[in-house]
Short mmCIF file of C-alpha atoms in Angstrom, two decimals:
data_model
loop_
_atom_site.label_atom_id
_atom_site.label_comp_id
_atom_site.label_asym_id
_atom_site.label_seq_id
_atom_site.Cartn_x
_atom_site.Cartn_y
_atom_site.Cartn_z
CA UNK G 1 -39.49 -40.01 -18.09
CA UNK G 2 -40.84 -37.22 -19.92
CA UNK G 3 -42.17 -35.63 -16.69
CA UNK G 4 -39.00 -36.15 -14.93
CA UNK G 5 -37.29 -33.85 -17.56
CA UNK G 6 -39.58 -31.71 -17.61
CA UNK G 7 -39.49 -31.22 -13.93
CA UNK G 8 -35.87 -31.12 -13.76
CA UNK G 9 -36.12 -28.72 -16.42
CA UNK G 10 -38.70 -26.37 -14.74
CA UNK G 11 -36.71 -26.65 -11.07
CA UNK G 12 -33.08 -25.22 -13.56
CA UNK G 13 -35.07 -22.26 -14.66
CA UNK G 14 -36.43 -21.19 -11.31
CA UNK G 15 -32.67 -21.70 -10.68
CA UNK G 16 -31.12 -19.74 -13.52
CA UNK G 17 -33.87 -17.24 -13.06
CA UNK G 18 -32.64 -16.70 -9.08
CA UNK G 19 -28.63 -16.96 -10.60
CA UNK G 20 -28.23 -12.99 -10.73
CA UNK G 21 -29.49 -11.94 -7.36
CA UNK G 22 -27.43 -14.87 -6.20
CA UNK G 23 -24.45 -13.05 -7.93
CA UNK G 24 -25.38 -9.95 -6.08
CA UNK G 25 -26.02 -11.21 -2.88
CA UNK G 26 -22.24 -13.34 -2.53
CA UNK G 27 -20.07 -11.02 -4.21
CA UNK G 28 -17.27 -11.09 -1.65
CA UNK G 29 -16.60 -7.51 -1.95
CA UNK G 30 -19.85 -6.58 0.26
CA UNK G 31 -19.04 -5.08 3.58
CA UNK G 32 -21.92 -3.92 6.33
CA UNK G 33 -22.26 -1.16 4.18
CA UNK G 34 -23.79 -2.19 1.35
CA UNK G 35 -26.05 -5.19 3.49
CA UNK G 36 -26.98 -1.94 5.48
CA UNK G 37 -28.37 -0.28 2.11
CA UNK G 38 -29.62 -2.84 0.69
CA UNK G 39 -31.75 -3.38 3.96
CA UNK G 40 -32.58 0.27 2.88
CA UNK G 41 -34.26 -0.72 -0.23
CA UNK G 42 -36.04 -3.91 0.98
CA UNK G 43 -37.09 -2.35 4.33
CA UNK G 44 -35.63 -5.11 6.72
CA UNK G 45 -32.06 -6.72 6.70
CA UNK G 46 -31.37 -9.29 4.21
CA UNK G 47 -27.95 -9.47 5.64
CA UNK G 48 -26.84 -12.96 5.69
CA UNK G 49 -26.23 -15.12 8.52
CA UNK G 50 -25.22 -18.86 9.58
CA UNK G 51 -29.18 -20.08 9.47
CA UNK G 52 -28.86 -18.24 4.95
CA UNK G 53 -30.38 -21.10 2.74
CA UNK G 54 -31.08 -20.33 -0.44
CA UNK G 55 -34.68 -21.33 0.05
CA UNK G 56 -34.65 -18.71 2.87
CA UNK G 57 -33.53 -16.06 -0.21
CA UNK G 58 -36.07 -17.28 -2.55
CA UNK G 59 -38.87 -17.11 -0.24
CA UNK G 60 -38.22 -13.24 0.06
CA UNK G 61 -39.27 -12.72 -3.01
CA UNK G 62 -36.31 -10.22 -3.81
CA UNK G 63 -36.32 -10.19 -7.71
CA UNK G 64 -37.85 -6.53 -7.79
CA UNK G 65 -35.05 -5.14 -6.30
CA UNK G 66 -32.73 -6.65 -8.54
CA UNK G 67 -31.92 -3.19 -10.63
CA UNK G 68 -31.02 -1.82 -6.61
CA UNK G 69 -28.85 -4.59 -5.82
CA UNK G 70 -27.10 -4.90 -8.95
CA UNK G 71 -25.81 -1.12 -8.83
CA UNK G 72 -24.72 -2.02 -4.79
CA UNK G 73 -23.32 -5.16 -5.96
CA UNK G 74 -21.31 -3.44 -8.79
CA UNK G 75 -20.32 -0.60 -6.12
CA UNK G 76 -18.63 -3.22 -3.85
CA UNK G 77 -16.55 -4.43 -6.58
CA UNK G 78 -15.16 -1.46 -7.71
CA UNK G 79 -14.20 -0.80 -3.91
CA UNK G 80 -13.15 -4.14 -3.21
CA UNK G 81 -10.39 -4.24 -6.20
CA UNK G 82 -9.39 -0.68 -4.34
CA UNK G 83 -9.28 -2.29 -0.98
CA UNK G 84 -7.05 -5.78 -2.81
CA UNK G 85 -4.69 -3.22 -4.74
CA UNK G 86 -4.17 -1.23 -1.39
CA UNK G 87 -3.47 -4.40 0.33
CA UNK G 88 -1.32 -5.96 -2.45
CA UNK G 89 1.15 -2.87 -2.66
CA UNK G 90 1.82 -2.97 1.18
CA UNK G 91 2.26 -6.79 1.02
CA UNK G 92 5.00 -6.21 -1.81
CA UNK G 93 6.83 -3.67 0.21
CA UNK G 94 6.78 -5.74 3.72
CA UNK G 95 9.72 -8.10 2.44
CA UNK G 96 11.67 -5.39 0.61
CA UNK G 97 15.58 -4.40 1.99
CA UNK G 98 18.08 -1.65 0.94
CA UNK G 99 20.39 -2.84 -0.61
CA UNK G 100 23.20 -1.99 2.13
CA UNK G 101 26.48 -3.01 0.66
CA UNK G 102 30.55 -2.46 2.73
CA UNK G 103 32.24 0.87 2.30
CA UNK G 104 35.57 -0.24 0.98
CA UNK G 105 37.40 -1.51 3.31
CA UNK G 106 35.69 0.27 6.12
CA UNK G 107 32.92 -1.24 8.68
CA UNK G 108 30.42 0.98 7.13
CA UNK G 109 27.62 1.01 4.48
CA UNK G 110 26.25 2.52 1.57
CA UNK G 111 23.61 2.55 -0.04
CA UNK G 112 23.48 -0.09 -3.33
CA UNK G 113 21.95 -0.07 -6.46
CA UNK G 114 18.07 0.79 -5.71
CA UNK G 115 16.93 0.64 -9.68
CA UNK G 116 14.52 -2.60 -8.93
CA UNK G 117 13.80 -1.00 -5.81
CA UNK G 118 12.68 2.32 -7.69
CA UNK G 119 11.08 0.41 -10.15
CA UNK G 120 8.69 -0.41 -8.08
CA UNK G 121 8.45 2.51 -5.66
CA UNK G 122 7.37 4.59 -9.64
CA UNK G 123 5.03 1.92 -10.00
CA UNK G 124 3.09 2.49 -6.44
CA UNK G 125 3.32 6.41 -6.40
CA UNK G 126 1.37 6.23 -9.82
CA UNK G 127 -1.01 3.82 -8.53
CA UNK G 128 -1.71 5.35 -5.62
CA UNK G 129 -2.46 8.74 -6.61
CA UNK G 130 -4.37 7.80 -9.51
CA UNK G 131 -6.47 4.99 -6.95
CA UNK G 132 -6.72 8.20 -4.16
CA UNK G 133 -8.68 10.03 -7.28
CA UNK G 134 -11.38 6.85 -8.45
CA UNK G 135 -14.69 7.78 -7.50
CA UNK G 136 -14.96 4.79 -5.23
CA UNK G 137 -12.42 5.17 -3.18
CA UNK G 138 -14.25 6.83 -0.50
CA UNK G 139 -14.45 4.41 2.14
CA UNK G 140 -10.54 3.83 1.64
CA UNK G 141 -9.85 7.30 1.55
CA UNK G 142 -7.92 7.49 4.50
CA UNK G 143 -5.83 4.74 4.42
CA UNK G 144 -4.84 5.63 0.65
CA UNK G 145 -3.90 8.91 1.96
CA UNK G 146 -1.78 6.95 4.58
CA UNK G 147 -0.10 5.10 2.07
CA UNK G 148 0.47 8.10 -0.51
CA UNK G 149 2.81 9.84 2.39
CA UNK G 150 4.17 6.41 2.43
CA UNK G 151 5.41 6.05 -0.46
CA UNK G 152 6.33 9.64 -1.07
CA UNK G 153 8.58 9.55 2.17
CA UNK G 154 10.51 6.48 0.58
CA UNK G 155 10.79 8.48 -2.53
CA UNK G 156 12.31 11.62 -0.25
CA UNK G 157 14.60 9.64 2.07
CA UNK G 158 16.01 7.84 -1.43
CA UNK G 159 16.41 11.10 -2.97
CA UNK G 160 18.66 12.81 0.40
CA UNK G 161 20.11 9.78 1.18
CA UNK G 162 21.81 9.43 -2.62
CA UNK G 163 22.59 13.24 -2.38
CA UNK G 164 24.10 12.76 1.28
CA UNK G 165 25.60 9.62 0.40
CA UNK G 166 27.60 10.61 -2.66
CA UNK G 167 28.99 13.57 -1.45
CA UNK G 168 29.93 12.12 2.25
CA UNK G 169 31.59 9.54 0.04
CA UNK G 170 33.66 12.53 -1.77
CA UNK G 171 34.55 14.26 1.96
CA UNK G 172 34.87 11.54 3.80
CA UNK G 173 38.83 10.62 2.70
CA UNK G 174 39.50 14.27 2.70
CA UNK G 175 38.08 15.66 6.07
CA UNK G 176 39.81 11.98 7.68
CA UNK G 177 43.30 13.56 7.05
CA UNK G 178 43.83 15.54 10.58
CA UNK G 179 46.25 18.36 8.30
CA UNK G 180 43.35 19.21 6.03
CA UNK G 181 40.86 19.44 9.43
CA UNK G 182 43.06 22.33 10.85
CA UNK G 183 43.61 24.16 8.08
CA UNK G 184 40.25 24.03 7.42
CA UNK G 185 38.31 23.93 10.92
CA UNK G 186 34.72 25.23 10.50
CA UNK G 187 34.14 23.12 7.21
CA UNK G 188 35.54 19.86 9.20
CA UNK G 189 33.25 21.35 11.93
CA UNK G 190 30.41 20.82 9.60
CA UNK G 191 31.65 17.45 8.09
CA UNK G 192 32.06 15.87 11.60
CA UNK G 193 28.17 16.29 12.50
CA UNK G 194 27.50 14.97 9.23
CA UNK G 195 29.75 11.99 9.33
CA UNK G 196 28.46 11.70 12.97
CA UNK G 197 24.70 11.82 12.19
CA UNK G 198 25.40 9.49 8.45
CA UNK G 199 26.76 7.11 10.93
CA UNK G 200 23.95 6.51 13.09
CA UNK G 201 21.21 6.26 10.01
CA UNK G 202 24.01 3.72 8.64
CA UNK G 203 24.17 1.63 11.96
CA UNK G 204 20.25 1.89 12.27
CA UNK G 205 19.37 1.32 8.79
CA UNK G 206 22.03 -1.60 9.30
CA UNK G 207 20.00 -3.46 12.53
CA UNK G 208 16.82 -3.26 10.23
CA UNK G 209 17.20 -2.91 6.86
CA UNK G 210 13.59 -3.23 5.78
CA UNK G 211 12.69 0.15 3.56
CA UNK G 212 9.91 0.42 5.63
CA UNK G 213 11.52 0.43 8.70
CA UNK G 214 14.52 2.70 7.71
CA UNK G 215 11.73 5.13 6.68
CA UNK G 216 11.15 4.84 10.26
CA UNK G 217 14.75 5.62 11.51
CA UNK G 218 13.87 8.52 14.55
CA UNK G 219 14.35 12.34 12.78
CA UNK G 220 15.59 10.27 9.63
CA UNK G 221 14.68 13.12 7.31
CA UNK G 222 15.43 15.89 9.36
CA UNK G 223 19.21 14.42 9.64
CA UNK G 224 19.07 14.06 5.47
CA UNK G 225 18.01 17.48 5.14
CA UNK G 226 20.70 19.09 7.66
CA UNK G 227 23.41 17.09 6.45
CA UNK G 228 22.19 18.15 2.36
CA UNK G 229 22.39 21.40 3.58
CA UNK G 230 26.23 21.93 5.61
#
């Protein structure tokens, strides 16, 4: 019995003495990069494949490069919380809708209340630009970039479309009285291609309401900006 134990016992060392490079080696942030340096270190590709056994890891004899692997190991982590954070930020946004709600008594929309909305949308633009600025966001780099214009045009088209919005909603009862449009024909000039391009946003924003497809709406910001402007 007693050699039993201690055989049992010797086998858990060799076990507890392999349980860091195990870590190392199946953290499931590595990517072909980091197999590719730590082939670097070793010499040959350790990457695993369907015939990895752990014997097969053991008989490499790895433990020297353990210091190597560990700073790799810690590397891929870092990135792979940037890579789940990135990920988890679009996932929140796929579902999200403005908040479209009837214009009186009118078959148009407005815009509701978008305080949950912006909530969140303060939330991201913080989080990304302080994620575009960690020192291991490198191979992510791109797509964080991607996603700060992202989130910054949401934050613009908001912005216009409240400034639009209100003021539209101020003209609109006005400039609909046919007296007030001839006595006043270049500013009703100016309201009507408003009005007209405030429309079509409406009715497109209206067949998809998903913020990240109205972000999408064809020349959305260049009608916002126009209509700010007359």
């Amino acid at each position: 019995l007693k050699e039993v134990a201690e055989g049992v016992t010797e086998k858990v060392n060799e076990f507890n003495e392999r349980v860091p490079l195990i870590e190392f080696l199946a953290h499931p942030g590595l990517r072909d990069r980091h197999w590719d340096k730590m082939g670097e270190v070793v010499g040959y590709s350790i990457k695993p494949d369907e015939f990895t056994t752990l014997n097969r890891i053991a008989e490499q004899r790895l433990e020297p490069f353990l210091k190597e692997f560990e700073e790799i190991s810690f590397a891929a982590g870092k990135e792979y919380n940037l890579e789940k954070s990135l990920a988890a930020m679009r996932a929140e946004w796929a579902p999200l809708e403005c908040p479209f709600t009837q214009y009186r008594d009118t078959e148009w929309s407005i815009m509701g209340n978008l305080e949950e909305i912006q909530m969140i949308l303060d939330d991201h633009i913080v989080k990304t630009q302080t994620m575009k600025n960690n020192s291991y966001i490198e191979p992510f780099l791109d797509d964080c970039l991607e996603w700060e214009k992202t989130v910054l045009l949401i934050q613009d088209v908001f912005d216009y479309w409240l400034k639009v919005q209100v003021t539209w909603m101020y003209l609109e009862p006005i400039f609909g009285s046919e007296d007030i449009m001839k006595q006043m024909p270049t500013e009703g000039a100016m309201f009507k291609t408003v009005d007209k391009n405030w429309k079509e946003i409406i009715t497109a924003g209206n067949v998809d309401p998903k913020v990240l497809s109205v972000i999408k709406i064809d020349g959305i910001m260049k009608m916002l900006t126009e209509a700010c402007d007359l």
